[in-house]
Amino acid sequence: MTPIIRTVAGLRALSRGWKAAGETVGVVPTMGALHEGHLSLARRARGECDRVVTTIFVNPRQFNNPEDLKKYPRSEDADAALLATVPVDAIFAPPVEEVYPDGFITNVTMQGVAQPLEGYMRPGHFDGVATVVTKLFGMSLADRGYFGQKDWQQLQVVLRLVRDLNVPVEVVGCETIRDPDGLAMSSRNMRLTAAGRGRAPVLYAAITAAANDIRAGHADRMAIREAAETMRAAGFERVEYIELRDAETLMPSDDPSRPRRMLAAAWIDGVRLIDNIPV
Ligand code: AMP
């Protein structure tokens, strides 16, 4: 079985040994409840790095809603079994006190790309992400870090973070893995009822249709409004946002000569789903 490391000292010792032998280290940060999306990141890292560490840490600082944190699924044994199929060299699954010991006072705070959309809907979320990612990079001594495009804004935040703080980690963005019906895989999907799971793929279908309409010359606003209506008609309780943004800065963009991204967040069955696609 894959070794499960609980301490920063343990992870550092392992990583130092690898690096002393001239090996490259890839880190795949996750919050566990692993699925094929996470495994695709680990497999990519496996193909590009000599050593791979997957971290499993449900980071309390990136939850703005205590209920969401409490309900977050945890399944370490099943996660370890899945990671053994990749395989990875180590799992880093520290307790909260190891990551945030008494006296912890330092935070990474970001403006710009971290402010709109998820940053606006979930105050403090990206500061929590930026802080823990900075720490995980420092703990693992990784050469590369692997992140999913599923969380597009998070990926842009991490790319900006390593540039701004001169963190010597190459950030690799990986394709979103979807179920055959188009629903982006997410640990949150398991909280959907059968009926909600049946309707959830409408999120991806609706933004895909809107993106196609925009490419065909339809007005951005009209296409987005139609997508929101389609989702409400399919039973989404709430469409938080559907936005066409500059793919890198996440600022509003009506400049089709720059890469743009359509991003959406919506609630179905009391579960908040997000997705995004290139336009
Ligand atoms: P999480 O455990 O949800 O924090 O996700 C850990 C990493 O896996 C993040 O970089 C996510 O973007 C990535 N990820 C989650 N779901 C998917 C997916 N369906 N496809 C690709 N990457 C994903």
Tab-separated table of C-alpha atoms and ligand atoms in Angstrom:
chain	number	residue	atom	x	y	z
A	1	MET	CA	0.000	0.000	0.000
A	2	THR	CA	0.992	3.604	-0.524
A	3	PRO	CA	2.608	5.192	2.551
A	4	ILE	CA	0.330	7.734	4.254
A	5	ILE	CA	2.336	10.602	5.765
A	6	ARG	CA	0.793	12.658	8.591
A	7	THR	CA	3.548	15.152	9.403
A	8	VAL	CA	5.314	17.921	7.540
A	9	ALA	CA	8.669	16.601	8.792
A	10	GLY	CA	7.838	13.163	7.363
A	11	LEU	CA	6.893	14.568	3.971
A	12	ARG	CA	9.959	16.804	3.857
A	13	ALA	CA	12.292	13.923	4.709
A	14	LEU	CA	10.811	11.798	1.930
A	15	SER	CA	10.981	14.602	-0.603
A	16	ARG	CA	14.514	15.635	0.364
A	17	GLY	CA	15.644	12.048	-0.216
A	18	TRP	CA	14.092	11.973	-3.665
A	19	LYS	CA	15.550	15.310	-4.637
A	20	ALA	CA	18.997	14.355	-3.362
A	21	ALA	CA	18.785	11.430	-5.793
A	22	GLY	CA	18.032	13.890	-8.614
A	23	GLU	CA	14.363	12.944	-8.896
A	24	THR	CA	11.551	15.385	-9.749
A	25	VAL	CA	8.518	15.618	-7.486
A	26	GLY	CA	4.919	16.300	-8.516
A	27	VAL	CA	2.230	17.244	-6.028
A	28	VAL	CA	-1.518	16.789	-6.574
A	29	PRO	CA	-3.465	18.717	-3.933
A	30	THR	CA	-6.952	17.356	-3.199
A	31	MET	CA	-9.567	17.358	-0.482
A	32	GLY	CA	-10.178	13.622	-0.857
A	33	ALA	CA	-13.413	11.841	-1.823
A	34	LEU	CA	-11.443	11.033	-4.923
A	35	HIS	CA	-12.916	10.314	-8.339
A	36	GLU	CA	-11.678	9.910	-11.887
A	37	GLY	CA	-11.042	13.696	-12.150
A	38	HIS	CA	-8.515	13.593	-9.319
A	39	LEU	CA	-6.993	10.372	-10.644
A	40	SER	CA	-6.456	11.960	-14.062
A	41	LEU	CA	-4.304	14.622	-12.351
A	42	ALA	CA	-2.332	11.971	-10.485
A	43	ARG	CA	-1.814	9.974	-13.690
A	44	ARG	CA	-0.607	13.058	-15.535
A	45	ALA	CA	1.833	13.746	-12.684
A	46	ARG	CA	2.910	10.076	-12.789
A	47	GLY	CA	3.778	10.479	-16.461
A	48	GLU	CA	5.738	13.719	-15.982
A	49	CYS	CA	7.490	13.384	-12.598
A	50	ASP	CA	9.754	10.757	-11.021
A	51	ARG	CA	7.809	10.932	-7.756
A	52	VAL	CA	4.191	11.815	-7.076
A	53	VAL	CA	2.593	12.907	-3.817
A	54	THR	CA	-1.176	13.292	-3.565
A	55	THR	CA	-2.305	15.409	-0.658
A	56	ILE	CA	-5.660	14.808	1.016
A	57	PHE	CA	-6.573	17.692	3.250
A	58	VAL	CA	-10.019	19.211	3.735
A	59	ASN	CA	-8.795	22.748	4.260
A	60	PRO	CA	-11.089	24.480	6.757
A	61	ARG	CA	-9.815	27.912	5.697
A	62	GLN	CA	-11.273	27.690	2.213
A	63	PHE	CA	-14.798	26.937	3.428
A	64	ASN	CA	-16.851	30.058	3.960
A	65	ASN	CA	-19.797	27.944	5.089
A	66	PRO	CA	-19.322	25.770	8.231
A	67	GLU	CA	-22.176	23.434	7.168
A	68	ASP	CA	-20.429	22.774	3.841
A	69	LEU	CA	-17.213	21.895	5.717
A	70	LYS	CA	-19.082	19.555	8.063
A	71	LYS	CA	-20.863	17.813	5.189
A	72	TYR	CA	-17.732	17.480	3.041
A	73	PRO	CA	-17.339	13.757	2.222
A	74	ARG	CA	-14.356	11.903	3.732
A	75	SER	CA	-13.233	8.485	2.535
A	76	GLU	CA	-9.522	7.998	3.143
A	77	ASP	CA	-9.449	4.212	2.773
A	78	ALA	CA	-11.263	4.284	-0.549
A	79	ASP	CA	-9.048	7.193	-1.673
A	80	ALA	CA	-5.885	5.245	-0.830
A	81	ALA	CA	-7.169	2.227	-2.765
A	82	LEU	CA	-7.840	4.406	-5.838
A	83	LEU	CA	-4.428	6.088	-5.602
A	84	ALA	CA	-2.748	2.676	-5.440
A	85	THR	CA	-4.030	2.057	-8.982
A	86	VAL	CA	-2.162	5.091	-10.379
A	87	PRO	CA	0.145	4.469	-8.435
A	88	VAL	CA	1.465	7.421	-6.409
A	89	ASP	CA	4.557	7.310	-4.185
A	90	ALA	CA	2.994	8.850	-1.081
A	91	ILE	CA	-0.237	10.254	0.301
A	92	PHE	CA	0.082	13.284	2.541
A	93	ALA	CA	-2.968	13.441	4.811
A	94	PRO	CA	-2.124	15.649	7.783
A	95	PRO	CA	-4.454	16.529	10.658
A	96	VAL	CA	-5.642	20.148	10.787
A	97	GLU	CA	-3.281	20.975	13.728
A	98	GLU	CA	-0.275	19.923	11.639
A	99	VAL	CA	-1.166	22.428	8.928
A	100	TYR	CA	-2.455	25.197	11.221
A	101	PRO	CA	-0.680	24.784	14.565
A	102	ASP	CA	-1.391	27.100	17.494
A	103	GLY	CA	-0.136	30.585	16.779
A	104	PHE	CA	-0.643	30.388	13.007
A	105	ILE	CA	-1.170	33.961	11.768
A	106	THR	CA	0.103	34.205	8.185
A	107	ASN	CA	-2.248	34.375	5.218
A	108	VAL	CA	-1.851	34.805	1.491
A	109	THR	CA	-4.371	37.418	0.355
A	110	MET	CA	-5.070	38.040	-3.306
A	111	GLN	CA	-6.963	40.637	-5.267
A	112	GLY	CA	-7.559	40.719	-9.027
A	113	VAL	CA	-8.338	37.302	-10.404
A	114	ALA	CA	-9.344	36.069	-6.927
A	115	GLN	CA	-12.064	38.690	-6.472
A	116	PRO	CA	-14.957	38.103	-8.884
A	117	LEU	CA	-17.250	35.070	-9.302
A	118	GLU	CA	-16.231	32.415	-6.755
A	119	GLY	CA	-14.291	35.046	-4.819
A	120	TYR	CA	-17.390	37.201	-4.568
A	121	MET	CA	-19.828	34.387	-3.816
A	122	ARG	CA	-17.495	32.718	-1.308
A	123	PRO	CA	-15.679	35.445	0.664
A	124	GLY	CA	-12.285	34.285	1.927
A	125	HIS	CA	-12.326	31.140	-0.213
A	126	PHE	CA	-9.374	31.962	-2.456
A	127	ASP	CA	-7.265	33.371	0.374
A	128	GLY	CA	-7.762	29.982	2.025
A	129	VAL	CA	-6.812	28.197	-1.192
A	130	ALA	CA	-3.788	30.443	-1.838
A	131	THR	CA	-2.538	29.969	1.721
A	132	VAL	CA	-2.858	26.187	1.746
A	133	VAL	CA	-1.412	25.770	-1.752
A	134	THR	CA	1.596	27.902	-0.800
A	135	LYS	CA	2.048	25.724	2.284
A	136	LEU	CA	1.632	22.432	0.388
A	137	PHE	CA	4.224	23.540	-2.168
A	138	GLY	CA	6.613	24.450	0.645
A	139	MET	CA	5.977	21.229	2.549
A	140	SER	CA	6.352	18.918	-0.450
A	141	LEU	CA	9.288	20.691	-2.161
A	142	ALA	CA	7.423	19.889	-5.382
A	143	ASP	CA	8.757	20.805	-8.811
A	144	ARG	CA	5.275	20.644	-10.363
A	145	GLY	CA	1.758	21.071	-9.035
A	146	TYR	CA	-1.295	19.625	-10.814
A	147	PHE	CA	-4.678	21.361	-10.828
A	148	GLY	CA	-7.934	20.740	-12.675
A	149	GLN	CA	-9.523	23.130	-15.150
A	150	LYS	CA	-12.802	22.123	-13.488
A	151	ASP	CA	-11.915	24.852	-10.979
A	152	TRP	CA	-10.807	27.310	-13.659
A	153	GLN	CA	-10.659	30.390	-11.463
A	154	GLN	CA	-8.685	28.476	-8.828
A	155	LEU	CA	-6.200	27.441	-11.524
A	156	GLN	CA	-5.753	31.099	-12.571
A	157	VAL	CA	-5.356	32.099	-8.908
A	158	VAL	CA	-2.599	29.508	-8.396
A	159	LEU	CA	-0.831	30.508	-11.634
A	160	ARG	CA	-0.854	34.155	-10.471
A	161	LEU	CA	0.257	33.191	-6.967
A	162	VAL	CA	3.401	31.339	-8.086
A	163	ARG	CA	4.351	34.238	-10.373
A	164	ASP	CA	3.770	36.895	-7.726
A	165	LEU	CA	5.564	35.076	-4.908
A	166	ASN	CA	8.328	33.532	-7.060
A	167	VAL	CA	7.334	30.057	-5.966
A	168	PRO	CA	9.568	27.637	-7.912
A	169	VAL	CA	6.736	25.286	-8.896
A	170	GLU	CA	5.474	24.712	-12.422
A	171	VAL	CA	1.674	24.749	-12.308
A	172	VAL	CA	0.039	22.300	-14.703
A	173	GLY	CA	-3.655	22.726	-15.617
A	174	CYS	CA	-5.466	19.491	-16.543
A	175	GLU	CA	-8.647	18.888	-18.587
A	176	THR	CA	-11.998	18.575	-16.840
A	177	ILE	CA	-13.115	14.950	-16.590
A	178	ARG	CA	-16.852	14.445	-17.146
A	179	ASP	CA	-19.352	11.668	-16.726
A	180	PRO	CA	-20.620	10.350	-20.089
A	181	ASP	CA	-23.676	12.641	-19.846
A	182	GLY	CA	-21.424	15.723	-19.566
A	183	LEU	CA	-21.641	16.429	-15.828
A	184	ALA	CA	-18.213	17.482	-14.561
A	185	MET	CA	-17.062	15.011	-11.920
A	186	SER	CA	-17.107	16.467	-8.427
A	187	SER	CA	-17.073	15.138	-4.885
A	188	ARG	CA	-20.255	17.154	-4.407
A	189	ASN	CA	-22.152	15.136	-7.046
A	190	MET	CA	-22.576	12.288	-4.559
A	191	ARG	CA	-24.842	14.549	-2.489
A	192	LEU	CA	-27.376	14.781	-5.352
A	193	THR	CA	-30.599	12.770	-5.240
A	194	ALA	CA	-31.250	10.465	-8.197
A	195	ALA	CA	-33.620	13.075	-9.663
A	196	GLY	CA	-31.100	15.899	-9.165
A	197	ARG	CA	-28.319	13.784	-10.660
A	198	GLY	CA	-30.567	13.203	-13.677
A	199	ARG	CA	-31.041	16.929	-14.265
A	200	ALA	CA	-27.558	18.144	-13.303
A	201	PRO	CA	-26.002	17.628	-16.789
A	202	VAL	CA	-28.210	20.500	-18.017
A	203	LEU	CA	-25.603	22.869	-16.521
A	204	TYR	CA	-22.932	21.748	-18.996
A	205	ALA	CA	-25.418	21.388	-21.854
A	206	ALA	CA	-26.769	24.914	-21.321
A	207	ILE	CA	-23.386	26.656	-21.200
A	208	THR	CA	-22.189	24.616	-24.188
A	209	ALA	CA	-25.234	25.765	-26.181
A	210	ALA	CA	-24.618	29.371	-25.113
A	211	ALA	CA	-20.948	29.179	-26.108
A	212	ASN	CA	-21.918	27.760	-29.502
A	213	ASP	CA	-24.481	30.541	-30.011
A	214	ILE	CA	-21.880	33.183	-29.139
A	215	ARG	CA	-19.397	31.636	-31.563
A	216	ALA	CA	-22.150	31.742	-34.201
A	217	GLY	CA	-22.504	35.488	-33.635
A	218	HIS	CA	-25.408	35.706	-31.171
A	219	ALA	CA	-25.285	38.457	-28.547
A	220	ASP	CA	-23.442	37.323	-25.374
A	221	ARG	CA	-26.191	38.524	-23.044
A	222	MET	CA	-29.013	36.807	-24.923
A	223	ALA	CA	-27.149	33.513	-25.101
A	224	ILE	CA	-26.403	33.642	-21.373
A	225	ARG	CA	-29.988	34.537	-20.471
A	226	GLU	CA	-31.247	31.562	-22.470
A	227	ALA	CA	-28.816	29.251	-20.687
A	228	ALA	CA	-30.054	30.467	-17.293
A	229	GLU	CA	-33.674	29.952	-18.362
A	230	THR	CA	-32.917	26.430	-19.592
A	231	MET	CA	-31.343	25.610	-16.241
A	232	ARG	CA	-34.217	27.007	-14.196
A	233	ALA	CA	-36.696	25.103	-16.370
A	234	ALA	CA	-34.682	21.921	-15.691
A	235	GLY	CA	-35.134	22.376	-11.939
A	236	PHE	CA	-32.054	24.315	-10.824
A	237	GLU	CA	-33.246	26.259	-7.771
A	238	ARG	CA	-30.785	29.051	-8.273
A	239	VAL	CA	-28.397	30.161	-10.989
A	240	GLU	CA	-25.733	32.144	-9.127
A	241	TYR	CA	-23.854	33.266	-12.178
A	242	ILE	CA	-23.197	32.507	-15.811
A	243	GLU	CA	-20.464	34.804	-17.059
A	244	LEU	CA	-18.295	35.223	-20.115
A	245	ARG	CA	-14.877	36.362	-18.899
A	246	ASP	CA	-11.301	36.874	-19.983
A	247	ALA	CA	-9.853	33.391	-19.468
A	248	GLU	CA	-6.824	34.631	-17.542
A	249	THR	CA	-7.931	37.707	-15.594
A	250	LEU	CA	-11.576	36.611	-15.138
A	251	MET	CA	-12.596	40.221	-15.806
A	252	PRO	CA	-15.636	40.882	-18.035
A	253	SER	CA	-14.572	40.583	-21.649
A	254	ASP	CA	-16.276	41.371	-24.909
A	255	ASP	CA	-13.016	41.042	-26.809
A	256	PRO	CA	-13.308	37.854	-28.886
A	257	SER	CA	-9.631	38.184	-29.924
A	258	ARG	CA	-8.597	37.172	-26.367
A	259	PRO	CA	-9.187	33.681	-24.976
A	260	ARG	CA	-12.506	33.768	-23.137
A	261	ARG	CA	-14.136	31.367	-20.737
A	262	MET	CA	-17.750	30.867	-19.787
A	263	LEU	CA	-18.095	30.082	-16.083
A	264	ALA	CA	-21.206	29.124	-14.162
A	265	ALA	CA	-22.362	28.257	-10.657
A	266	ALA	CA	-25.832	26.968	-9.832
A	267	TRP	CA	-27.729	25.083	-7.164
A	268	ILE	CA	-29.715	21.937	-7.704
A	269	ASP	CA	-31.066	19.722	-4.927
A	270	GLY	CA	-29.368	21.978	-2.364
A	271	VAL	CA	-25.968	21.219	-3.947
A	272	ARG	CA	-23.810	23.941	-5.463
A	273	LEU	CA	-22.290	22.924	-8.809
A	274	ILE	CA	-19.733	24.836	-10.883
A	275	ASP	CA	-18.511	24.342	-14.428
A	276	ASN	CA	-16.681	26.243	-17.168
A	277	ILE	CA	-15.789	25.905	-20.839
A	278	PRO	CA	-13.690	27.783	-23.399
A	279	VAL	CA	-15.580	30.076	-25.771
B	1	AMP	P1	-10.886	19.097	-4.814
B	1	AMP	O1	-10.609	17.803	-4.112
B	1	AMP	O2	-12.299	19.264	-5.242
B	1	AMP	O3	-10.302	20.273	-4.107
B	1	AMP	O4	-10.082	19.004	-6.174
B	1	AMP	C1	-8.698	18.724	-6.189
B	1	AMP	C2	-8.171	18.959	-7.574
B	1	AMP	O5	-8.829	18.091	-8.494
B	1	AMP	C3	-8.394	20.384	-8.069
B	1	AMP	O6	-7.258	20.827	-8.772
B	1	AMP	C4	-9.584	20.227	-8.963
B	1	AMP	O7	-9.647	21.193	-9.975
B	1	AMP	C5	-9.324	18.855	-9.554
B	1	AMP	N1	-10.576	18.290	-10.062
B	1	AMP	C6	-11.736	18.111	-9.377
B	1	AMP	N2	-12.682	17.613	-10.190
B	1	AMP	C7	-12.106	17.477	-11.420
B	1	AMP	C8	-12.584	17.028	-12.697
B	1	AMP	N3	-13.828	16.633	-12.874
B	1	AMP	N4	-11.715	17.047	-13.731
B	1	AMP	C9	-10.439	17.468	-13.564
B	1	AMP	N5	-9.939	17.902	-12.390
B	1	AMP	C10	-10.761	17.912	-11.331
